[in-house]
Amino acid sequence: MKSYLKMDRGELLREKAELEEEYKKIKALGLDLNLTRGKPSPAQLDISMDMYDMIHSGVALIAEDGTDCRNYGGMDGIGEAKKLMAGFMDCRPEDVIVYGNASLNIMYDTIARSMTHGVLGSTPWCKLDKVKFLCPVPGYDRHFSITEYFGIEMVNIPMTQDGPDMDMVEKLVSEDEAVKGIWCVPKYSNPQGITYSDETVRRFAALKPAAKDFRIFWDNAYAVHDLYDDDRDELLPIMAECEKAGNPDMIYQFCSTSKVTFSGAGMSAMAASEANREGICAQMSIQTIGHDKIKQWVHSHYLKDMDGVRAHMRKHAELVRPKFEAVEEIFSREIAPREIGTWIKPKGGYFICFESLEGCAKAIIDKAKQAGITLTAAGAPFPYKKDPKDSTIRIAPTFPDIEEMKQAAESLVCCIRLVSVEKLLESTGQGCA
Amino acid sequence: MKSYLKMDRGELLREKAELEEEYKKIKALGLDLNLTRGKPSPAQLDISMDMYDMIHSGVALIAEDGTDCRNYGGMDGIGEAKKLMAGFMDCRPEDVIVYGNASLNIMYDTIARSMTHGVLGSTPWCKLDKVKFLCPVPGYDRHFSITEYFGIEMVNIPMTQDGPDMDMVEKLVSEDEAVKGIWCVPKYSNPQGITYSDETVRRFAALKPAAKDFRIFWDNAYAVHDLYDDDRDELLPIMAECEKAGNPDMIYQFCSTSKVTFSGAGMSAMAASEANREGICAQMSIQTIGHDKIKQWVHSHYLKDMDGVRAHMRKHAELVRPKFEAVEEIFSREIAPREIGTWIKPKGGYFICFESLEGCAKAIIDKAKQAGITLTAAGAPFPYKKDPKDSTIRIAPTFPDIEEMKQAAESLVCCIRLVSVEKLLESTGQGCA
């Protein structure tokens, strides 16, 4: 199979003609496949249904410390839920505040609070002329939507195989007092599936921010979402590293069971230093009388501990892994030898991130859309939805079934090839027009 | 039984000596009773435990429109939950947005959004020199905490038997552009148990605010919390009245099942006009991927409709009514004839609001505390915790059992009498010193 980069204009034109035929056939199939969002499949959701066998009228919903989970109170969560979520976040149970159904909501509220009330006594961000956040790219679109919504200026930080470009992070954080935060998905990052190296984590922990109210927003969304039980990425515990480095207050960690039990109906949590937790709870006690402790009870008694979580996640992996491997197999066969794109083979998480030839992502996504395959909008993994190279495509393989996923990947390959050929013809065009 | 107001100094001194003996005996009992918060009793929570018999591994958690309640999506709630909550709020299902576990959280978020982003395009409140809220008093302490937290100036509005003093409300709302909102608990108000009259509701709906972004915060917390099935207060539907008056956007309504099913683990909702809902959902789509639809599913399939809710609430009333009646009986017997306080006999809600002689509330609450009876802090039902007359005491009879409640009320009577005698002696003191 010949690399497109080595084809001459004639070869490319022949390839184009063939691909146009193939694309026509795909369109005729009338597909309707959605690869946009990282949603678990119904089969994955079925895994946790027996959780609800644990609650019924014969059960006392009493926490280990005697708290009646059916009544008001318990601002920061019941003990067993803290213990469980501490396992997700590799920290002490006392570091944890357990929240409601969504870690995104915690992150939003954290920024909203900083806007109106500052951080531990700092000037409210809404009173400052400029607030900036560093955004490793590609990243999670919903993070960027929050900072954009609050008028926070976002600065792109390139991702490397080891995590964000730490030279750039260190420079900006230490030199610019307007830099108040950085968005991180440190394990199986969204969308690339990269896990930050130990050195990256240590460099994060050792940051010397110009702004006293600078915080690392450590969204450990895929903490336990490994595809391979015997080949897991291990993330260095950031809280311990921050403590060692004398920066205990610099870190906010977030996680949830959204992709462990039920999406939108799971349990979320945050971990932070004692000083941070005090500041947070002071505000939270104005916002709510407490989060849903029945959900906390059932989640912690069902998943029990990290052994329970690992065993549970193996069931997810069995369903999800074949879909990731199907994409891997098809791309390796069809894309790699033609040299029209790259991707990282993730060992966990929810996405495969495809990097097309420059200037092709939007056209590929449009072509796929016309053939009935909906992908995350071009630019979505970037602040302001602007992909500077127009090359990043996020693929979410979990929701469709395996046959659909294969069909979608094969069809997507046709779109990628066709757009790549057109692009290459464009650049060879001038010489031959 | 002689009115204390008609006693001479000698009689008061004798009364005082007797009461001091009685108070000493009460203290010796070593009571530990908490009447601070409107919490359901464990027996009330037991009522709803069979709700969870409806969810187990054999059940499909699919909403009527086919939505999988276990997965992401459905920002504003599933159809059957909207329908149910519309019944609570006397509005159309399409007016409703269903949220998470706490209506307080919705109210907080509503104010927080207005602070940072304004209301439907108005200037963000945090950019204004002054923002004011009208606060009918006595009222709900947690409302006042929210506005205080955001630096909003609170203006006391006296309550009448028909609701807030509407002459004052109309004047302030129409003349002062800084007035952006008013807190209302329109049915069985917290803490007095007053239901707004039809005329009050119509005058609210017909307000002509100086500020385009003025909103009525209509916290219908006790919409279905009647003590007497055959003698219910009926509240005129505010949304329909606002529409009739050409003011559909002026109202936000809130409610929850916190005191219907589980406190802190129920379902909450907001009702608002189409324009308001659009503005709200635009922000909410940044804050969350959606609320817990499993909880929505189980609540709506369990309670079904307003007939179901009424039947369910009758079970609560059977448990709660005797406690309210015990307080009523004891106060009528011990307080009324002595003319040392007044209260309204509520037909629903969660509180009895006792009005002592002026300048006595704090002393009564302190004395009760020393005898092991914890009451809501003096001043709590007022903005900035300042009760101008130092006379309001909020009593929450639901949580203790009936015997405890009787004992607490009898003991409280002793404290009220003792402090009243001391107060009266103070004022007769000068003449006889």
Coordinates of N, CA and C in Angstrom, one line a residue, chain B residues 193-359:
Chain B
G193 N -46.4 30.3 58.6 CA -47.4 29.4 58.2 C -48.6 30.2 57.5
I194 N -48.2 31.4 57.0 CA -49.2 32.2 56.3 C -49.3 31.8 54.8
T195 N -50.5 31.7 54.3 CA -50.7 31.6 52.9 C -51.1 32.9 52.3
Y196 N -50.4 33.3 51.2 CA -50.8 34.6 50.6 C -52.2 34.6 50.1
S197 N -52.9 35.7 50.3 CA -54.3 35.7 49.8 C -54.3 35.9 48.3
D198 N -55.5 35.7 47.7 CA -55.7 35.8 46.3 C -55.3 37.2 45.9
E199 N -55.7 38.2 46.7 CA -55.4 39.6 46.3 C -53.9 39.8 46.3
T200 N -53.2 39.3 47.3 CA -51.8 39.4 47.4 C -51.1 38.8 46.1
V201 N -51.5 37.6 45.7 CA -51.0 37.0 44.6 C -51.2 37.9 43.3
R202 N -52.4 38.4 43.2 CA -52.8 39.2 42.0 C -51.9 40.5 42.0
R203 N -51.7 41.1 43.2 CA -50.9 42.3 43.2 C -49.4 42.0 42.9
F204 N -49.0 40.8 43.3 CA -47.6 40.4 42.9 C -47.6 40.3 41.4
A205 N -48.6 39.6 40.8 CA -48.5 39.4 39.3 C -48.6 40.7 38.6
A206 N -49.2 41.7 39.2 CA -49.4 43.0 38.5 C -48.3 44.0 38.8
L207 N -47.3 43.6 39.5 CA -46.2 44.6 39.8 C -45.7 45.3 38.5
K208 N -45.3 46.5 38.7 CA -44.7 47.2 37.6 C -43.3 47.6 38.0
P209 N -42.3 46.7 37.8 CA -41.0 47.0 38.4 C -40.2 48.1 37.6
A210 N -39.5 48.9 38.3 CA -38.6 49.8 37.7 C -37.5 49.1 37.0
A211 N -37.0 48.0 37.5 CA -35.9 47.2 36.9 C -36.5 46.1 36.0
K212 N -36.0 46.1 34.8 CA -36.5 45.1 33.8 C -36.1 43.7 34.3
D213 N -35.0 43.6 35.1 CA -34.5 42.3 35.5 C -35.0 42.0 36.9
F214 N -36.0 42.6 37.4 CA -36.6 42.3 38.7 C -37.4 40.9 38.5
R215 N -37.2 40.1 39.5 CA -37.8 38.8 39.5 C -38.4 38.4 40.9
I216 N -39.6 37.8 40.9 CA -40.1 37.3 42.1 C -39.6 35.9 42.4
F217 N -39.0 35.6 43.5 CA -38.5 34.3 43.8 C -39.5 33.6 44.7
W218 N -40.3 32.8 44.0 CA -41.6 32.2 44.6 C -41.2 30.8 45.1
D219 N -40.8 30.7 46.3 CA -40.3 29.4 46.8 C -41.5 28.6 47.4
N220 N -42.1 27.9 46.5 CA -43.3 27.1 47.0 C -43.0 25.9 47.7
A221 N -42.2 26.0 48.8 CA -41.6 24.9 49.5 C -42.7 23.9 50.1
Y222 N -43.8 24.5 50.5 CA -44.8 23.8 51.2 C -46.1 23.6 50.5
A223 N -46.0 23.5 49.1 CA -47.1 23.5 48.2 C -48.1 22.4 48.6
V224 N -47.6 21.3 49.1 CA -48.5 20.1 49.3 C -48.5 19.7 50.8
H225 N -48.0 20.5 51.6 CA -47.7 20.1 53.0 C -48.8 20.6 53.9
D226 N -50.0 20.1 53.6 CA -51.2 20.5 54.4 C -51.3 19.6 55.7
L227 N -51.8 20.2 56.7 CA -52.0 19.4 58.0 C -53.4 18.8 58.0
Y228 N -54.3 19.5 57.3 CA -55.7 19.1 57.3 C -56.2 18.9 55.9
D229 N -56.7 17.7 55.7 CA -57.1 17.4 54.3 C -58.4 18.2 53.9
D230 N -59.2 18.4 54.9 CA -60.5 19.1 54.6 C -60.4 20.6 54.9
D231 N -59.2 21.1 55.2 CA -59.1 22.5 55.5 C -57.8 23.0 55.0
R232 N -57.6 22.8 53.7 CA -56.3 23.2 53.1 C -56.4 24.7 52.7
D233 N -55.2 25.4 52.8 CA -55.1 26.7 52.2 C -54.9 26.5 50.7
E234 N -55.6 27.3 49.9 CA -55.4 27.3 48.5 C -54.7 28.5 48.0
L235 N -53.6 28.3 47.2 CA -52.8 29.4 46.7 C -53.2 29.6 45.3
L236 N -53.5 30.8 44.9 CA -53.7 31.2 43.5 C -52.5 30.9 42.7
P237 N -52.7 30.3 41.5 CA -51.5 30.0 40.7 C -50.8 31.2 40.1
I238 N -49.6 31.5 40.6 CA -48.9 32.7 40.3 C -48.6 32.8 38.8
M239 N -48.2 31.7 38.2 CA -47.7 31.8 36.8 C -48.8 32.3 35.9
A240 N -50.0 31.7 36.1 CA -51.2 32.1 35.3 C -51.5 33.5 35.5
E241 N -51.4 34.0 36.8 CA -51.8 35.4 37.1 C -50.8 36.3 36.4
C242 N -49.5 35.9 36.4 CA -48.5 36.8 35.8 C -48.7 36.9 34.3
E243 N -49.1 35.8 33.7 CA -49.4 35.8 32.3 C -50.6 36.7 32.0
K244 N -51.6 36.6 32.8 CA -52.8 37.4 32.6 C -52.4 38.9 32.7
A245 N -51.5 39.2 33.6 CA -51.1 40.6 33.9 C -50.1 41.1 32.9
G246 N -49.7 40.2 31.9 CA -48.7 40.6 30.9 C -47.3 40.6 31.5
N247 N -47.1 39.9 32.6 CA -45.7 39.8 33.2 C -45.2 38.4 33.3
P248 N -45.2 37.6 32.2 CA -44.8 36.2 32.3 C -43.4 36.0 32.8
D249 N -42.5 37.0 32.4 CA -41.1 36.8 32.7 C -40.7 37.2 34.1
M250 N -41.7 37.7 34.9 CA -41.3 38.3 36.2 C -41.2 37.3 37.3
I251 N -41.6 36.1 37.0 CA -41.7 35.1 38.1 C -40.8 33.9 37.9
Y252 N -40.1 33.5 39.0 CA -39.4 32.2 39.1 C -40.1 31.4 40.2
Q253 N -40.5 30.2 39.9 CA -41.1 29.4 41.0 C -40.2 28.2 41.3
F254 N -40.1 27.9 42.5 CA -39.3 26.8 43.0 C -40.1 25.8 43.8
C255 N -39.7 24.5 43.8 CA -40.3 23.5 44.7 C -39.4 22.3 44.7
S256 N -39.7 21.4 45.6 CA -39.0 20.1 45.7 C -39.8 19.1 46.4
T257 N -39.3 17.9 46.4 CA -39.9 16.8 47.2 C -39.1 16.5 48.4
S258 N -38.3 17.5 48.9 CA -37.5 17.2 50.1 C -38.3 16.8 51.3
K259 N -39.5 17.3 51.4 CA -40.3 17.0 52.6 C -41.5 16.2 52.1
V260 N -41.4 15.5 51.0 CA -42.4 14.6 50.5 C -41.8 13.2 50.5
T261 N -40.6 13.1 49.9 CA -39.9 11.7 49.9 C -38.7 11.8 50.9
F262 N -37.6 12.2 50.4 CA -36.4 12.2 51.2 C -35.7 13.6 51.2
S263 N -35.3 14.0 52.4 CA -34.7 15.4 52.6 C -33.3 15.3 52.1
G264 N -33.0 16.1 51.1 CA -31.6 16.1 50.6 C -31.4 15.0 49.6
A265 N -32.4 14.1 49.4 CA -32.3 13.1 48.4 C -33.6 13.0 47.6
G266 N -34.3 14.2 47.4 CA -35.5 14.2 46.7 C -35.2 14.8 45.3
M267 N -36.2 15.4 44.7 CA -36.1 16.0 43.4 C -36.6 17.4 43.5
S268 N -35.9 18.4 42.8 CA -36.3 19.7 42.9 C -36.6 20.3 41.5
A269 N -37.3 21.4 41.4 CA -37.7 21.9 40.1 C -37.9 23.4 40.2
M270 N -37.9 24.0 39.0 CA -38.2 25.4 38.9 C -39.2 25.6 37.7
A271 N -40.0 26.6 37.8 CA -40.9 26.9 36.7 C -40.7 28.4 36.3
A272 N -40.7 28.6 35.0 CA -40.4 29.9 34.5 C -40.9 30.0 33.1
S273 N -41.0 31.3 32.6 CA -41.5 31.5 31.2 C -40.5 31.0 30.2
E274 N -41.0 30.9 29.0 CA -40.1 30.4 27.9 C -38.8 31.2 27.8
A275 N -38.9 32.5 27.8 CA -37.8 33.3 27.7 C -36.8 33.1 28.8
N276 N -37.3 33.0 30.0 CA -36.5 32.7 31.2 C -35.8 31.4 31.1
R277 N -36.6 30.4 30.7 CA -36.0 29.0 30.6 C -34.9 29.0 29.5
E278 N -35.1 29.7 28.5 CA -34.0 29.7 27.4 C -32.7 30.2 28.0
G279 N -32.9 31.4 28.8 CA -31.7 32.0 29.4 C -31.1 31.0 30.4
I280 N -31.9 30.4 31.2 CA -31.4 29.5 32.2 C -30.7 28.3 31.6
C281 N -31.3 27.7 30.6 CA -30.7 26.5 30.0 C -29.4 26.8 29.3
A282 N -29.3 28.0 28.7 CA -28.1 28.4 28.1 C -26.9 28.3 29.1
Q283 N -27.2 28.8 30.3 CA -26.1 28.7 31.3 C -26.0 27.3 31.8
M284 N -27.1 26.6 32.1 CA -27.1 25.3 32.7 C -26.3 24.3 31.8
S285 N -26.4 24.5 30.5 CA -25.7 23.6 29.5 C -24.2 23.8 29.7
I286 N -23.7 24.8 30.3 CA -22.3 25.0 30.6 C -21.9 24.3 31.9
Q287 N -22.9 24.4 32.8 CA -22.7 23.9 34.2 C -22.8 22.4 34.4
T288 N -23.6 21.7 33.5 CA -23.8 20.3 33.7 C -24.2 19.6 32.4
I289 N -24.1 18.3 32.4 CA -24.6 17.6 31.2 C -26.0 17.2 31.5
G290 N -26.5 17.4 32.7 CA -27.9 17.0 33.0 C -28.0 16.6 34.5
H291 N -29.2 16.6 35.0 CA -29.4 16.2 36.4 C -29.8 14.7 36.4
D292 N -29.9 14.2 37.6 CA -30.1 12.7 37.9 C -31.5 12.3 37.4
K293 N -31.5 11.6 36.3 CA -32.8 11.2 35.7 C -33.3 9.9 36.3
I294 N -32.4 9.1 36.9 CA -32.9 7.9 37.7 C -33.8 8.4 38.8
K295 N -33.4 9.4 39.5 CA -34.2 9.9 40.6 C -35.5 10.5 40.1
Q296 N -35.4 11.2 38.9 CA -36.6 11.7 38.3 C -37.6 10.6 38.0
W297 N -37.0 9.6 37.4 CA -37.9 8.4 37.0 C -38.6 7.8 38.2
V298 N -37.8 7.5 39.3 CA -38.4 6.8 40.4 C -39.4 7.7 41.1
H299 N -39.1 9.0 41.2 CA -40.0 9.9 41.9 C -41.3 10.0 41.1
S300 N -41.2 10.2 39.8 CA -42.5 10.4 39.1 C -43.3 9.1 38.9
H301 N -42.6 8.0 38.8 CA -43.4 6.8 38.7 C -44.0 6.3 40.1
Y302 N -43.3 6.8 41.2 CA -43.8 6.4 42.5 C -45.0 7.4 42.9
L303 N -44.8 8.6 42.8 CA -45.8 9.6 43.2 C -47.0 9.7 42.2
K304 N -46.6 9.5 40.9 CA -47.5 9.4 39.8 C -48.1 10.8 39.4
D305 N -49.0 11.3 40.3 CA -49.7 12.6 39.9 C -50.2 13.2 41.2
M306 N -50.9 14.3 41.1 CA -51.2 15.0 42.3 C -52.2 14.3 43.3
D307 N -53.0 13.4 42.7 CA -53.7 12.5 43.6 C -52.8 11.6 44.4
G308 N -51.8 11.1 43.7 CA -50.8 10.3 44.4 C -50.1 11.1 45.5
V309 N -49.7 12.3 45.1 CA -49.0 13.2 46.1 C -49.9 13.5 47.3
R310 N -51.2 13.8 47.1 CA -52.1 14.1 48.2 C -52.2 12.9 49.1
A311 N -52.4 11.7 48.5 CA -52.5 10.5 49.3 C -51.2 10.3 50.2
H312 N -50.1 10.5 49.5 CA -48.8 10.4 50.2 C -48.7 11.4 51.3
M313 N -49.1 12.6 51.1 CA -48.9 13.7 52.1 C -49.9 13.5 53.2
R314 N -51.0 12.8 53.0 CA -51.9 12.5 54.2 C -51.1 11.7 55.2
K315 N -50.3 10.8 54.7 CA -49.5 10.0 55.7 C -48.5 10.8 56.5
H316 N -47.9 11.8 55.8 CA -47.1 12.7 56.6 C -47.9 13.5 57.6
A317 N -49.1 14.0 57.2 CA -49.9 14.8 58.0 C -50.3 14.1 59.3
E318 N -50.6 12.8 59.1 CA -51.0 12.0 60.3 C -49.9 12.0 61.4
L319 N -48.6 12.0 60.9 CA -47.5 12.0 61.9 C -47.2 13.4 62.4
V320 N -47.4 14.4 61.6 CA -46.9 15.7 61.9 C -48.0 16.5 62.7
R321 N -49.3 16.3 62.3 CA -50.4 17.0 62.9 C -50.4 17.0 64.4
P322 N -50.3 15.8 65.0 CA -50.4 15.7 66.5 C -49.3 16.6 67.2
K323 N -48.2 16.7 66.6 CA -47.1 17.5 67.2 C -47.5 19.0 67.1
F324 N -48.0 19.4 66.0 CA -48.4 20.8 65.9 C -49.6 21.1 66.9
E325 N -50.5 20.1 67.0 CA -51.6 20.3 67.9 C -51.2 20.3 69.3
A326 N -50.2 19.6 69.6 CA -49.7 19.6 71.0 C -49.1 20.9 71.4
V327 N -48.3 21.5 70.5 CA -47.8 22.9 70.8 C -49.0 23.9 70.9
E328 N -49.9 23.7 70.0 CA -51.1 24.6 70.0 C -51.8 24.5 71.3
E329 N -52.0 23.3 71.7 CA -52.8 23.1 73.0 C -52.1 23.7 74.2
I330 N -50.8 23.4 74.2 CA -50.0 23.9 75.4 C -49.8 25.4 75.4
F331 N -49.6 26.0 74.2 CA -49.5 27.5 74.1 C -50.8 28.1 74.5
S332 N -51.9 27.5 73.9 CA -53.2 28.1 74.2 C -53.6 28.1 75.7
R333 N -53.2 27.0 76.3 CA -53.4 26.9 77.7 C -52.5 27.8 78.6
E334 N -51.3 27.9 78.2 CA -50.3 28.5 79.1 C -49.9 29.9 78.7
I335 N -49.9 30.2 77.4 CA -49.4 31.5 77.0 C -50.5 32.5 76.8
A336 N -51.5 32.0 76.0 CA -52.6 33.0 75.6 C -53.2 33.7 76.8
P337 N -53.6 33.0 77.8 CA -54.3 33.7 78.9 C -53.3 34.7 79.7
R338 N -52.1 34.4 79.7 CA -51.1 35.2 80.4 C -50.7 36.4 79.5
E339 N -51.1 36.4 78.2 CA -50.8 37.5 77.3 C -49.3 37.8 77.2
I340 N -48.5 36.8 77.1 CA -47.1 37.0 77.0 C -46.6 36.5 75.6
G341 N -47.4 36.4 74.6 CA -47.0 36.0 73.3 C -48.1 35.7 72.4
T342 N -47.8 35.7 71.1 CA -48.9 35.3 70.1 C -48.2 34.4 69.1
W343 N -49.1 33.7 68.4 CA -48.6 32.9 67.3 C -49.8 32.7 66.3
I344 N -49.5 32.2 65.1 CA -50.6 31.9 64.2 C -50.7 30.4 64.2
K345 N -51.9 29.9 64.2 CA -52.1 28.4 64.1 C -52.0 28.0 62.6
P346 N -50.9 27.4 62.2 CA -50.7 27.1 60.8 C -51.6 25.9 60.4
K347 N -52.0 25.9 59.2 CA -52.7 24.7 58.6 C -51.8 23.8 57.8
G348 N -50.5 24.1 57.8 CA -49.6 23.3 57.1 C -48.2 23.9 57.2
G349 N -47.3 23.3 56.5 CA -45.9 23.8 56.5 C -45.1 23.1 57.6
Y350 N -44.0 23.7 58.1 CA -43.1 23.0 59.0 C -42.8 23.7 60.3
F351 N -43.5 24.9 60.5 CA -43.1 25.7 61.6 C -44.3 26.3 62.3
I352 N -44.0 26.6 63.6 CA -44.9 27.5 64.4 C -44.0 28.7 64.7
C353 N -44.5 29.9 64.5 CA -43.7 31.1 64.8 C -44.3 31.8 66.0
F354 N -43.5 31.8 67.0 CA -44.0 32.4 68.3 C -43.4 33.8 68.4
E355 N -44.3 34.7 68.7 CA -43.9 36.1 69.0 C -44.0 36.4 70.5
S356 N -42.9 36.6 71.1 CA -42.9 36.9 72.5 C -43.1 38.4 72.7
L357 N -43.1 38.8 74.0 CA -43.1 40.2 74.3 C -41.8 40.8 73.7
E358 N -41.8 42.0 73.3 CA -40.6 42.6 72.7 C -39.4 42.5 73.6
G359 N -38.3 42.2 73.0 CA -37.0 42.2 73.7 C -36.8 40.9 74.5

